[in-house]
Short mmCIF file of C-alpha atoms in Angstrom, two decimals:
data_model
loop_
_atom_site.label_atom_id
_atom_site.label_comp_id
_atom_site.label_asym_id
_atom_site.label_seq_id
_atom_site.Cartn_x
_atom_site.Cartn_y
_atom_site.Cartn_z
CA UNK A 1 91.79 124.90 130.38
CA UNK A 2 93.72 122.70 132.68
CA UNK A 3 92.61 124.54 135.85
CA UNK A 4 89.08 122.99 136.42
CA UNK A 5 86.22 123.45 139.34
CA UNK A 6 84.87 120.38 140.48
CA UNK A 7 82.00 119.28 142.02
CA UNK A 8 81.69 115.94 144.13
CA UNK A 9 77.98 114.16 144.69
CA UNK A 10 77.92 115.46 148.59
CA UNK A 11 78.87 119.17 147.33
CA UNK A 12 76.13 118.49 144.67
CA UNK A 13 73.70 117.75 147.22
CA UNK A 14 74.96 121.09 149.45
CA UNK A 15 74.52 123.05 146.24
CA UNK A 16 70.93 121.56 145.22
CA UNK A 17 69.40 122.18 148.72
CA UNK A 18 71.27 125.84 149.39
CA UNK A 19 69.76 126.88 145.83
CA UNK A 20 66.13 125.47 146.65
CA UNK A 21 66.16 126.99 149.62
CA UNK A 22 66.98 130.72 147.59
CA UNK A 23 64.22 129.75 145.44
CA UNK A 24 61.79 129.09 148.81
CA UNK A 25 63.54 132.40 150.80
CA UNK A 26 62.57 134.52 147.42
CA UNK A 27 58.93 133.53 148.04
CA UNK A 28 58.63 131.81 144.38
CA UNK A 29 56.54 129.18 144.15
CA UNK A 30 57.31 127.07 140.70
CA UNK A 31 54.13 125.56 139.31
CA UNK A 32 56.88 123.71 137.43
CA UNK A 33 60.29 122.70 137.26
CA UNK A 34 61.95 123.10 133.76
CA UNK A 35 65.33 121.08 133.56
CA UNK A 36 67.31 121.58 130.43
CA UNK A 37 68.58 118.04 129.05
CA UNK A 38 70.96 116.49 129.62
CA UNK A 39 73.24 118.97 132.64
CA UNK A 40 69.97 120.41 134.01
CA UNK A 41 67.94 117.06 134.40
CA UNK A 42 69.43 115.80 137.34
CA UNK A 43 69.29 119.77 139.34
CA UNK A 44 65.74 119.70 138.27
CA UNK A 45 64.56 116.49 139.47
CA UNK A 46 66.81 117.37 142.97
CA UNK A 47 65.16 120.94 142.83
CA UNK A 48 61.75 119.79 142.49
CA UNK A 49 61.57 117.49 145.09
CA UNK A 50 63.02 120.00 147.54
CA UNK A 51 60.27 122.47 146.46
CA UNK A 52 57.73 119.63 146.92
CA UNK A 53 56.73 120.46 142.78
CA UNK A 54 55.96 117.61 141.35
CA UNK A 55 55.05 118.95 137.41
CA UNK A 56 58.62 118.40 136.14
CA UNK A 57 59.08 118.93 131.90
CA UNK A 58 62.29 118.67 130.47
CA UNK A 59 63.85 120.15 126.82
CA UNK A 60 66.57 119.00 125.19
CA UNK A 61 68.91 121.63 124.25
CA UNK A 62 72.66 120.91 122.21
CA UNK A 63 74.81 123.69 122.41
CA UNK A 64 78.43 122.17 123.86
CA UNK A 65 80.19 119.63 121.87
CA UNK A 66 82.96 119.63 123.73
CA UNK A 67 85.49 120.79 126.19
CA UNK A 68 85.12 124.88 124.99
CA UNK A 69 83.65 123.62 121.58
CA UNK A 70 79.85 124.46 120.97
CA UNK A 71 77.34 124.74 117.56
CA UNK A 72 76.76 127.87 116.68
CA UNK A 73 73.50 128.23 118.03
CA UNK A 74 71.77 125.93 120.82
CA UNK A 75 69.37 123.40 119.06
CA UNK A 76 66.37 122.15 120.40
CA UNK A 77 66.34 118.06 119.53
CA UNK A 78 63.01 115.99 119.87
CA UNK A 79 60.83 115.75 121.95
CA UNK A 80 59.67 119.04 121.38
CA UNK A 81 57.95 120.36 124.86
CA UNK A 82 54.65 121.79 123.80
CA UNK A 83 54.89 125.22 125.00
CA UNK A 84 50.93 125.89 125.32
CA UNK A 85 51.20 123.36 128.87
CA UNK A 86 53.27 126.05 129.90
CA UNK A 87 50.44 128.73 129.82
CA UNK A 88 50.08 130.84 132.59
CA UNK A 89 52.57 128.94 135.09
CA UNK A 90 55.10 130.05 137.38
CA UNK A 91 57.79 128.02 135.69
CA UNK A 92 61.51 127.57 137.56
CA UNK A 93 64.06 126.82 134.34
CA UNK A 94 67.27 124.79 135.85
CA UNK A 95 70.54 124.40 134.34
CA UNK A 96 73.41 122.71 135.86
CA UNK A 97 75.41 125.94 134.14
CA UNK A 98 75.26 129.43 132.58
CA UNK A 99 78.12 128.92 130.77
CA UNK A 100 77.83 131.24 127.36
CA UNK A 101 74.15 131.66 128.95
CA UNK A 102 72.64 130.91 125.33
CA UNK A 103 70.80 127.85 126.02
CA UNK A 104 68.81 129.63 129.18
CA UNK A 105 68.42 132.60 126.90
CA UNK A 106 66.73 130.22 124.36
CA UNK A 107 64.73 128.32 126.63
CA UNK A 108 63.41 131.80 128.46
CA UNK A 109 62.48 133.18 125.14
CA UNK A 110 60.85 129.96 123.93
CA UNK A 111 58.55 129.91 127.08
CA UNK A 112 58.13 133.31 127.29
CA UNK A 113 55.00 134.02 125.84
CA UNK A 114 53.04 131.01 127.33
CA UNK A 115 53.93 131.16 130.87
CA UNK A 116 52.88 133.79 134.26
CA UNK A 117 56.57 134.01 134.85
CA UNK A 118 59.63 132.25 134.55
CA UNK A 119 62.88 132.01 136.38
CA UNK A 120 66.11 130.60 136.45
CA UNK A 121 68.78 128.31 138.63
CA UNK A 122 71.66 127.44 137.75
CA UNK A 123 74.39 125.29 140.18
CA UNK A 124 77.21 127.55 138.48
CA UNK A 125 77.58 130.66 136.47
CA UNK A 126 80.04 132.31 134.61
CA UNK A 127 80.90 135.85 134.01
CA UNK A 128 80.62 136.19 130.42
CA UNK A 129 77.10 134.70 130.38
CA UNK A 130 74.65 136.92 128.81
CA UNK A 131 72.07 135.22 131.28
CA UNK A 132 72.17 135.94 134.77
CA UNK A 133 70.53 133.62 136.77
CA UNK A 134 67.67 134.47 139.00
CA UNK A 135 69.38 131.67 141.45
CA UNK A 136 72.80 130.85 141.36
CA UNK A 137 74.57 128.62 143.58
CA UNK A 138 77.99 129.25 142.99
CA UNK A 139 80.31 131.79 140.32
CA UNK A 140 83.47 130.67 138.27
CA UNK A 141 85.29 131.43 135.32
CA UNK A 142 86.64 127.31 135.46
CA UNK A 143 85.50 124.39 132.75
CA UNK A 144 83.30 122.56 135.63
CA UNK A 145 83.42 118.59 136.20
CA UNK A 146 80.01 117.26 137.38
CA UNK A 147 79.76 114.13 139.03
CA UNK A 148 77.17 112.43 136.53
CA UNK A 149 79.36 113.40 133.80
CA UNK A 150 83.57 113.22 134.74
CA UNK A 151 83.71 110.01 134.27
CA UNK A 152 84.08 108.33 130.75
CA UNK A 153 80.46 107.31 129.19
CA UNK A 154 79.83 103.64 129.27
CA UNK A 155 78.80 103.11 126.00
CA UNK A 156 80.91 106.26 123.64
CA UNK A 157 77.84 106.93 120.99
CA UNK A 158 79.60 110.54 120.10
CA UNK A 159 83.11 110.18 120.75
CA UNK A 160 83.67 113.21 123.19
CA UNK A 161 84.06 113.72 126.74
CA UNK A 162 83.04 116.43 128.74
CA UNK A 163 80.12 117.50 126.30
#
């Protein structure tokens, strides 16, 4: 996994925009923007200001541990989002990848039942996710480096980088 993509903050802000804009050009109009904790947060917030949405919720999803290391199943960690202030919104679902595409495939299914429709956008995707994103800025196979998260943490709580 030496071979890696990597995406600056001006790219990022290239990326954020050009996916908005699919978003706009597809004539979907988000009654909110879903960011999956902690990669999606920042796309989200970018996202939603670009689409002038200002109902942004968040879930917090742990599925990588590492560089190629996940659980075995994503896990939803508190705060829960109460899924009935969902109901019967157009609801946009932003990643900053579809990696494995498990934690979008969670987060669909767990809003799912509450919610008028729901789509996704994701900055990168990869082929072997079993998700394919309704908006997708960019496609590789590479481990990614994101701006917000390349360089070491501050203050190392879990020990690993690149989770």
């Amino acid at each position: 996994m030496d071979e890696r993509e990597t995406l600056t903050w001006e790219t990022y802000g290239v990326a954020v925009r050009e996916l908005a804009q699919q978003v706009a050009d597809a004539g979907f109009v988000p009654d909110v923007v879903l960011g999956i904790a902690r990669g999606g947060l920042i796309p989200a917030g970018s996202i939603a200001y670009a689409l002038d949405c200002k109902n942004l919720f968040t879930m917090n999803v742990e599925f990588y541990t590492g560089v190629g290391t996940t659980l075995d199943v994503p896990t939803m960690l508190p705060p829960y989002l109460d899924a009935s202030e969902l109901d019967d919104t157009r609801v946009l679902i932003v990643d900053d990848v579809a990696d494995s595409g498990r934690t979008l495939e969670m987060v669909d299914a767990f809003v799912r039942g509450h919610v008028a429709e729901a789509r996704t956008a994701v900055i990168y995707e990869k082929p072997r996710s079993v998700v394919k994103g309704d908006f997708v800025w960019k496609h590789t196979d590479k481990w990614i480096n994101f701006p917000w998260s390349t360089l070491p943490a501050i203050t190392d709580r879990s020990g690993v980088r690149d989770a």
